[in-house]
Amino acid sequence: MRRMERSVNLGSRTRWRQVLFPFLLPLFCTGLSEQVRYSIPEEMAMGSVVGNLAEDLGLPVRDLLTRNLRVISEKPYLTVNPENGNIVVSDRIDRELLCFQSPLCVLPLEIVAENPLNVFHVSVVIEDKNDNPPHFLQNSIVLQINELAIPGTRFGLESAIDEDVGPHSLQSYQLSLNEHFSLVVKDKADGKDAPELVLERPLDRERQSSQVLILTAVDGGEPVLTGTTEIKIEVTDANDNPPVFSQNMYKVSLRENMPSGTSVLKVMATDQDEGVNAEVTYSFKSLGDDIRNNFILDHQNGEIKSEGPIDFETKKTYTMSVEAKDGGGMATECKVIIEILDENDNAPEVVFTSVSSSIAEDAEPGAVVALFKTYDKDSEENGRVTCFIKETVPFRIESSASNYYKLVTDGVLDREQTPEYNVTIIATDKGKPPLSSSTSVTLHVGDINDNAPVFHQASYLIQVAENNPPGASIAQVSASDPDLGPNGHVSYSIIASDLEPKSLWSYVSVNQDSGVVFAQRAFDHEQLRSFQLTLQARDQGSPALSANVSMRVLVGDRNDNAPRVLYPALEPDGSALFDMVPRAAEPGYLVTKVVAVDADSGHNAWLSYHMLQASDPGLFSLGLRTGEVRTARALGDRDAARQRLLVAVRDGGQPPLSATATLHLIFADSLQEALPDLSDDPLPSDPQSELQFYLVVALALVSVLFLFVVILAIVLRLRQSHSPAVSGCFQSGVCCKTRPGVSLNYNEGTLPYSYDLYVASNCQKTSHFLTLTPETVPPQDLSMDASVEQAPPNTDWRFSQAQRPGTSGSQNGDETGTWPNNQFDTEMLQAMILASASEAADGSSTLGGGAGTMGLSARYGPQFTLQHVPDYRQNVYIPGSNATLANAAGKRDSKAPAGGNGNKKKSGKKEKK
């Protein structure tokens, strides 16, 4: 720091040199100083500019406000203007109050600047002004002088006091004109000029017993200031020996804080005269207020005692003059010096000059967070201070200059664990015993975005019932972020899903503030069983932090789909199928089976079969869970050949939904035997008898046409060479022609399949079978199934009895079969029903399929593999036998069942309306 010295002078150039010369000389002798120094006169007007500190320190003016440049002082005599950097006078500066009569009065200033923290030391020299005239403590002085006093005798007078220093201090004395006395000035040891009266001519009491002189004290100011006192001279009789002190100067040490009345010392003076002229009394001479208030003198014995507490920090040394006067008026003086010894009676003080408002939690170790200074009014060891931190905190103290200390970071800060620290600084001096004090400061830790949001759950599994109202809340995710403000404000969004990106927002949405997930539409369990979402919680920090969580939404089933009867069913033209039952059927004979499905899941798809109406209720029994119709007893002579059953299929939902199916049964051993029964009038209880009549007529026409085609084929066979395509029509067990039977377009519900029922007749043997085809089969393929030879069946997939779930119940006539309780197992069971008996059978099997294949076709495509298809042959009735496809699949020899009842089903006539 370069040295500066400025002065504000209101006098002439000569006075300027006189004032600055004592200060410039030691500066040039000691070289350049590191402090900025200014010189100003005392009593400057408030607001006067001392100097431009910013320019002298090399600080840019534009940085003054941000650096918070300010003066640290116990009394704010000077301040810094933050706009231009000028040091201006802010209070009255009286040099006499600051430095009393010290020759050099320096006002030290400590300038603190922040960002970064710096301390600058500035010295301001206070120059004296002649603002105090000399004055005497007494307005009059009485001197008793013996008339025998010889010329040349000197009489000491009280010195005048001038609070100014230097040229402005007391310079000389003047005595009024008289014929007996002159005035001389004595240079005392303490540096004060003491006036003395010198007797020039002998006194004669008889001529003039008294006289009055005027003593004038003159200073060196411009203009000159003076002070006067009267000297009253009283001429007495002769006293030719003055008192004499045992020592010319007394020096003693006294500890501070001694109790009042403590004896300091005792002065002693003797007088060789006798009588009244030898009686000596003591008194203080030129006594100031500081001495008068702290010490008392015994006028008789000369003992000096303390008066009130003596404080070393107020004044370290007291110098006083004691006068001894005899009864004849002769007096003499001695000097008394009392040195005050320091005691450790002042505890150190800690004053924070600058404290950071907030500390970033990512602050590096060593970052300055506060600046403080210690004060101790004691001296030497009693005033040497050490500081330490009371608590265990991530901060430490670094020593600076001139009792300044820095509080810096010394560890990792984490606002989430400790948002603020109460740091207590303890300052202890080195006295005996040591004294200490403490000062606390609160340090706040500022937040940074160092914590990502954390979800309260690792993942979410949500179950939503289908047919929910659109816009309903289905779930809520919640994440917490311990950061503050925008760093801890969490917003939610959906960032990924297994749904189509374009349709994601039409299914679900999330409130970015609350994390509530809303359904945008009503879910359908039959179309969407479950879907996966990935949600993200992101804070508003910079950079932003985020966390992801997965949510799986399961769409629960409700009973919103009624059962669908797959078999039996009417064709679009209204014709119905008839099942033939051998007249010799024994009790328990499997007549047919009602096949139904339910698009729902779980108990909502648990189907039960109930017989609502029957021509003869005791003739047949219906499996509650299987839907199998069996003979309950043997056919009697009185029993009608035609039987009609009305079956209700109910699911297990609450409330249950149901569907009905009508079964037409004819007891006959062959189609020809059944035709007369078909031509009979319908039973009075059958509302579709008229339709059956027309159906029988249609069957008769078809039979005639069929015979004609057979004859035509034989003729063509004889004329042509042996063609395998033609001869194939005459092979046993091979289909010759097919016609459409019942076509169920199952499009109203949610099942993706439709079913077609075909009845085929053999040239030699009549057999009827049921095929189920997927909806994707084009219509033109229907006419090709009978003419194109089917591929050999795939017998690789089969299920054991334990692996065969039943759509309508258990297998093999189990009336108490159980359904799976798990919703997804039930859904798999539903898919198995849809895949049952879907492929056309080839000519080598009774029902056209290899063992275990159920007639599956390759039309399903690669996505419908055999491993997904369960064995549902028990749901397909095999006409002419008491077995289902499940037991018929085991026969590979293509032989008809025992009893010759190969024709089990026959097209019925249209019933009359």
CSV table of C-alpha atoms in Angstrom, one decimal, residues 213-500:
chain,number,residue,atom,x,y,z
A,213,LEU,CA,0.5,42.7,40.4
A,214,ILE,CA,-1.1,41.4,37.2
A,215,LEU,CA,0.5,38.2,35.7
A,216,THR,CA,-0.4,37.6,32.1
A,217,ALA,CA,0.1,34.3,30.2
A,218,VAL,CA,0.6,34.6,26.4
A,219,ASP,CA,0.4,31.8,23.8
A,220,GLY,CA,1.9,31.7,20.3
A,221,GLY,CA,-1.3,31.7,18.2
A,222,GLU,CA,-2.4,34.1,15.6
A,223,PRO,CA,-4.1,36.1,17.0
A,224,VAL,CA,-2.5,35.8,20.4
A,225,LEU,CA,-4.7,34.6,23.3
A,226,THR,CA,-3.9,35.5,26.9
A,227,GLY,CA,-4.9,34.7,30.4
A,228,THR,CA,-4.4,36.8,33.7
A,229,THR,CA,-4.3,36.4,37.4
A,230,GLU,CA,-3.7,38.8,40.3
A,231,ILE,CA,-0.7,38.5,42.6
A,232,LYS,CA,-1.4,40.0,46.0
A,233,ILE,CA,1.9,40.8,47.8
A,234,GLU,CA,1.7,40.9,51.6
A,235,VAL,CA,4.9,42.0,53.3
A,236,THR,CA,5.5,40.2,56.6
A,237,ASP,CA,8.2,40.0,59.1
A,238,ALA,CA,11.4,38.2,58.4
A,239,ASN,CA,11.5,34.4,57.8
A,240,ASP,CA,14.8,33.6,56.4
A,241,ASN,CA,14.7,29.8,56.0
A,242,PRO,CA,12.3,28.1,53.6
A,243,PRO,CA,11.2,24.4,54.1
A,244,VAL,CA,13.3,21.7,52.5
A,245,PHE,CA,11.9,18.4,51.2
A,246,SER,CA,13.7,15.2,51.8
A,247,GLN,CA,13.6,14.4,48.1
A,248,ASN,CA,13.2,16.7,45.2
A,249,MET,CA,11.2,14.0,43.3
A,250,TYR,CA,9.2,11.1,44.7
A,251,LYS,CA,8.3,8.1,42.5
A,252,VAL,CA,6.0,5.3,43.6
A,253,SER,CA,4.0,2.4,41.9
A,254,LEU,CA,0.4,1.7,42.7
A,255,ARG,CA,-1.7,-1.2,41.5
A,256,GLU,CA,-5.0,-0.4,39.9
A,257,ASN,CA,-8.3,-1.1,41.5
A,258,MET,CA,-6.9,-0.5,45.0
A,259,PRO,CA,-9.6,0.4,47.5
A,260,SER,CA,-10.3,4.0,48.2
A,261,GLY,CA,-8.2,5.5,51.0
A,262,THR,CA,-5.1,3.3,50.3
A,263,SER,CA,-1.9,5.2,51.3
A,264,VAL,CA,0.2,5.9,48.3
A,265,LEU,CA,3.2,7.7,49.8
A,266,LYS,CA,4.2,10.4,52.4
A,267,VAL,CA,6.3,13.5,51.6
A,268,MET,CA,8.3,15.3,54.2
A,269,ALA,CA,9.8,18.8,54.4
A,270,THR,CA,11.7,20.5,57.3
A,271,ASP,CA,12.3,24.2,58.2
A,272,GLN,CA,15.2,25.4,60.2
A,273,ASP,CA,13.3,28.3,61.6
A,274,GLU,CA,11.5,28.2,64.9
A,275,GLY,CA,8.1,28.9,66.0
A,276,VAL,CA,5.5,29.7,63.5
A,277,ASN,CA,8.1,30.0,60.7
A,278,ALA,CA,8.9,26.4,61.2
A,279,GLU,CA,5.4,25.1,61.0
A,280,VAL,CA,5.1,23.4,57.6
A,281,THR,CA,1.9,22.7,55.7
A,282,TYR,CA,1.5,20.7,52.5
A,283,SER,CA,-0.7,21.3,49.4
A,284,PHE,CA,-1.0,20.4,45.8
A,285,LYS,CA,0.2,22.8,43.2
A,286,SER,CA,-1.2,23.1,39.7
A,287,LEU,CA,-3.6,20.3,40.4
A,288,GLY,CA,-5.7,19.0,37.5
A,289,ASP,CA,-9.1,17.3,37.7
A,290,ASP,CA,-7.6,13.9,37.0
A,291,ILE,CA,-5.4,14.2,40.1
A,292,ARG,CA,-7.9,16.0,42.3
A,293,ASN,CA,-10.5,13.3,41.7
A,294,ASN,CA,-8.2,10.4,42.4
A,295,PHE,CA,-5.8,11.5,45.2
A,296,ILE,CA,-6.0,13.4,48.4
A,297,LEU,CA,-3.2,15.0,50.4
A,298,ASP,CA,-3.0,15.4,54.2
A,299,HIS,CA,-2.0,19.0,54.8
A,300,GLN,CA,-0.4,18.3,58.1
A,301,ASN,CA,1.7,15.2,57.6
A,302,GLY,CA,2.0,15.1,53.8
A,303,GLU,CA,0.5,11.7,53.3
A,304,ILE,CA,-1.0,11.1,49.8
A,305,LYS,CA,-4.0,8.6,49.6
A,306,SER,CA,-6.1,7.2,46.8
A,307,GLU,CA,-9.5,8.7,46.3
A,308,GLY,CA,-11.8,6.3,44.4
A,309,PRO,CA,-10.8,3.4,42.1
A,310,ILE,CA,-7.6,3.9,40.0
A,311,ASP,CA,-8.0,2.5,36.5
A,312,PHE,CA,-4.8,1.7,34.5
A,313,GLU,CA,-6.8,1.8,31.3
A,314,THR,CA,-7.8,5.4,32.0
A,315,LYS,CA,-4.3,6.7,32.8
A,316,LYS,CA,-1.1,5.0,33.4
A,317,THR,CA,1.0,7.7,35.2
A,318,TYR,CA,0.1,10.6,37.4
A,319,THR,CA,2.6,13.6,38.0
A,320,MET,CA,1.9,16.2,40.6
A,321,SER,CA,3.7,19.0,42.5
A,322,VAL,CA,3.5,19.2,46.3
A,323,GLU,CA,4.2,22.5,48.0
A,324,ALA,CA,5.6,22.8,51.6
A,325,LYS,CA,5.1,26.2,53.2
A,326,ASP,CA,6.3,27.4,56.6
A,327,GLY,CA,4.5,29.7,58.9
A,328,GLY,CA,6.5,32.6,57.6
A,329,GLY,CA,5.2,32.2,54.1
A,330,MET,CA,8.3,30.7,52.6
A,331,ALA,CA,7.5,27.7,50.4
A,332,THR,CA,9.2,25.0,48.4
A,333,GLU,CA,8.0,22.3,45.9
A,334,CYS,CA,8.7,18.7,45.1
A,335,LYS,CA,7.5,16.4,42.3
A,336,VAL,CA,5.6,13.2,42.9
A,337,ILE,CA,5.2,10.6,40.1
A,338,ILE,CA,2.7,7.8,40.7
A,339,GLU,CA,2.9,4.9,38.2
A,340,ILE,CA,-0.2,2.7,37.9
A,341,LEU,CA,0.4,-1.1,37.6
A,342,ASP,CA,-2.0,-3.1,35.4
A,343,GLU,CA,-4.2,-5.8,36.7
A,344,ASN,CA,-6.0,-8.4,34.6
A,345,ASP,CA,-9.4,-6.8,35.2
A,346,ASN,CA,-10.8,-6.6,31.7
A,347,ALA,CA,-12.0,-9.7,29.8
A,348,PRO,CA,-11.4,-9.7,26.1
A,349,GLU,CA,-14.1,-8.8,23.7
A,350,VAL,CA,-15.0,-10.3,20.3
A,351,VAL,CA,-16.6,-8.0,17.8
A,352,PHE,CA,-17.8,-9.3,14.4
A,353,THR,CA,-17.1,-6.8,11.7
A,354,SER,CA,-18.5,-8.8,8.8
A,355,VAL,CA,-20.6,-11.9,8.6
A,356,SER,CA,-21.8,-13.7,5.4
A,357,SER,CA,-25.6,-13.8,5.2
A,358,SER,CA,-25.6,-17.2,3.7
A,359,ILE,CA,-23.0,-19.9,3.0
A,360,ALA,CA,-23.4,-22.2,0.0
A,361,GLU,CA,-23.4,-25.8,1.1
A,362,ASP,CA,-20.9,-26.6,-1.7
A,363,ALA,CA,-18.4,-24.0,-0.5
A,364,GLU,CA,-14.8,-25.2,-0.7
A,365,PRO,CA,-12.8,-25.6,2.6
A,366,GLY,CA,-11.1,-22.3,3.5
A,367,ALA,CA,-13.9,-20.0,2.3
A,368,VAL,CA,-14.1,-16.9,4.5
A,369,VAL,CA,-17.6,-16.6,6.1
A,370,ALA,CA,-16.9,-14.0,8.9
A,371,LEU,CA,-14.4,-11.5,10.1
A,372,PHE,CA,-14.0,-10.5,13.7
A,373,LYS,CA,-11.6,-8.6,16.0
A,374,THR,CA,-10.7,-9.0,19.6
A,375,TYR,CA,-10.3,-6.2,22.2
A,376,ASP,CA,-8.6,-6.3,25.6
A,377,LYS,CA,-7.9,-3.0,27.5
A,378,ASP,CA,-5.2,-4.7,29.6
A,379,SER,CA,-1.6,-4.6,28.6
A,380,GLU,CA,1.2,-7.0,27.9
A,381,GLU,CA,0.3,-10.6,28.9
A,382,ASN,CA,-3.0,-9.5,30.3
A,383,GLY,CA,-4.0,-8.1,26.9
A,384,ARG,CA,-2.8,-11.0,24.7
A,385,VAL,CA,-5.8,-12.9,23.4
A,386,THR,CA,-6.3,-16.3,21.9
A,387,CYS,CA,-9.5,-17.5,20.3
A,388,PHE,CA,-11.1,-20.9,19.7
A,389,ILE,CA,-14.5,-22.3,18.7
A,390,LYS,CA,-16.6,-23.9,21.5
A,391,GLU,CA,-18.7,-26.3,19.4
A,392,THR,CA,-17.6,-29.0,17.0
A,393,VAL,CA,-18.5,-27.4,13.7
A,394,PRO,CA,-17.0,-27.5,10.2
A,395,PHE,CA,-15.3,-24.1,10.7
A,396,ARG,CA,-11.9,-22.9,12.0
A,397,ILE,CA,-10.3,-19.7,13.0
A,398,GLU,CA,-7.4,-18.2,11.0
A,399,SER,CA,-5.4,-15.3,12.5
A,400,SER,CA,-5.1,-12.1,10.5
A,401,ALA,CA,-3.3,-8.9,11.4
A,402,SER,CA,-3.9,-6.4,14.2
A,403,ASN,CA,-6.0,-8.8,16.3
A,404,TYR,CA,-8.2,-9.6,13.3
A,405,TYR,CA,-9.4,-13.2,12.7
A,406,LYS,CA,-11.1,-14.9,9.9
A,407,LEU,CA,-13.7,-17.6,10.3
A,408,VAL,CA,-13.4,-20.0,7.4
A,409,THR,CA,-15.0,-23.4,6.4
A,410,ASP,CA,-13.2,-26.5,7.5
A,411,GLY,CA,-15.4,-29.4,6.2
A,412,VAL,CA,-18.3,-30.4,4.1
A,413,LEU,CA,-21.6,-28.5,4.6
A,414,ASP,CA,-24.9,-30.2,4.1
A,415,ARG,CA,-28.0,-28.0,4.4
A,416,GLU,CA,-30.3,-31.0,4.5
A,417,GLN,CA,-28.6,-32.2,7.7
A,418,THR,CA,-27.7,-28.9,9.3
A,419,PRO,CA,-29.4,-25.8,7.9
A,420,GLU,CA,-27.6,-23.4,10.3
A,421,TYR,CA,-24.8,-23.3,12.8
A,422,ASN,CA,-24.6,-21.4,16.0
A,423,VAL,CA,-20.8,-20.8,16.4
A,424,THR,CA,-19.5,-19.5,19.7
A,425,ILE,CA,-16.2,-17.8,19.7
A,426,ILE,CA,-14.4,-17.9,23.0
A,427,ALA,CA,-11.6,-15.3,23.6
A,428,THR,CA,-9.2,-15.9,26.5
A,429,ASP,CA,-6.3,-13.6,27.6
A,430,LYS,CA,-3.0,-14.8,29.1
A,431,GLY,CA,-3.4,-13.1,32.5
A,432,LYS,CA,-3.2,-14.8,35.8
A,433,PRO,CA,-5.9,-15.8,36.3
A,434,PRO,CA,-7.0,-15.6,32.7
A,435,LEU,CA,-10.3,-14.0,31.8
A,436,SER,CA,-12.5,-15.0,28.8
A,437,SER,CA,-15.7,-14.0,27.1
A,438,SER,CA,-17.8,-15.5,24.3
A,439,THR,CA,-19.7,-14.3,21.4
A,440,SER,CA,-22.1,-16.3,19.3
A,441,VAL,CA,-23.0,-15.9,15.6
A,442,THR,CA,-25.5,-17.8,13.5
A,443,LEU,CA,-24.3,-19.0,10.1
A,444,HIS,CA,-27.0,-20.0,7.6
A,445,VAL,CA,-26.2,-22.6,5.0
A,446,GLY,CA,-27.6,-21.8,1.5
A,447,ASP,CA,-29.3,-24.5,-0.5
A,448,ILE,CA,-28.0,-26.0,-3.8
A,449,ASN,CA,-29.8,-28.6,-5.9
A,450,ASP,CA,-27.8,-31.7,-4.6
A,451,ASN,CA,-30.7,-34.1,-3.9
A,452,ALA,CA,-32.8,-35.8,-6.5
A,453,PRO,CA,-36.5,-36.5,-5.8
A,454,VAL,CA,-37.1,-39.9,-4.1
A,455,PHE,CA,-40.4,-41.8,-4.6
A,456,HIS,CA,-42.1,-43.1,-1.5
A,457,GLN,CA,-42.5,-46.5,-3.1
A,458,ALA,CA,-40.0,-48.5,-5.2
A,459,SER,CA,-42.9,-49.4,-7.7
A,460,TYR,CA,-46.6,-49.1,-7.8
A,461,LEU,CA,-49.2,-51.8,-8.6
A,462,ILE,CA,-52.6,-50.3,-9.2
A,463,GLN,CA,-55.8,-52.2,-9.7
A,464,VAL,CA,-58.6,-50.4,-11.5
A,465,ALA,CA,-62.1,-52.0,-12.2
A,466,GLU,CA,-63.2,-51.7,-15.8
A,467,ASN,CA,-65.9,-49.4,-16.9
A,468,ASN,CA,-64.5,-46.7,-14.7
A,469,PRO,CA,-65.7,-43.1,-15.3
A,470,PRO,CA,-63.4,-41.1,-17.5
A,471,GLY,CA,-61.4,-38.5,-15.7
A,472,ALA,CA,-61.4,-40.5,-12.4
A,473,SER,CA,-58.4,-40.6,-10.2
A,474,ILE,CA,-56.9,-44.1,-10.2
A,475,ALA,CA,-53.6,-43.6,-8.3
A,476,GLN,CA,-51.3,-41.0,-6.8
A,477,VAL,CA,-47.5,-41.1,-6.8
A,478,SER,CA,-45.5,-39.0,-4.4
A,479,ALA,CA,-41.9,-38.1,-4.2
A,480,SER,CA,-40.0,-35.9,-1.8
A,481,ASP,CA,-37.0,-33.6,-2.2
A,482,PRO,CA,-35.3,-32.3,0.8
A,483,ASP,CA,-33.9,-29.2,-1.0
A,484,LEU,CA,-35.5,-25.8,-0.7
A,485,GLY,CA,-37.4,-23.5,-3.0
A,486,PRO,CA,-37.3,-24.5,-6.7
A,487,ASN,CA,-34.7,-27.1,-5.9
A,488,GLY,CA,-37.3,-29.0,-3.8
A,489,HIS,CA,-40.4,-28.3,-5.9
A,490,VAL,CA,-41.3,-31.6,-7.6
A,491,SER,CA,-43.3,-32.0,-10.8
A,492,TYR,CA,-44.5,-35.3,-12.2
A,493,SER,CA,-44.8,-36.6,-15.8
A,494,ILE,CA,-45.2,-39.8,-17.7
A,495,ILE,CA,-42.1,-40.5,-19.8
A,496,ALA,CA,-42.7,-44.1,-21.1
A,497,SER,CA,-45.4,-46.7,-21.4
A,498,ASP,CA,-46.0,-50.0,-23.2
A,499,LEU,CA,-49.1,-48.4,-24.8
A,500,GLU,CA,-48.8,-46.8,-28.2
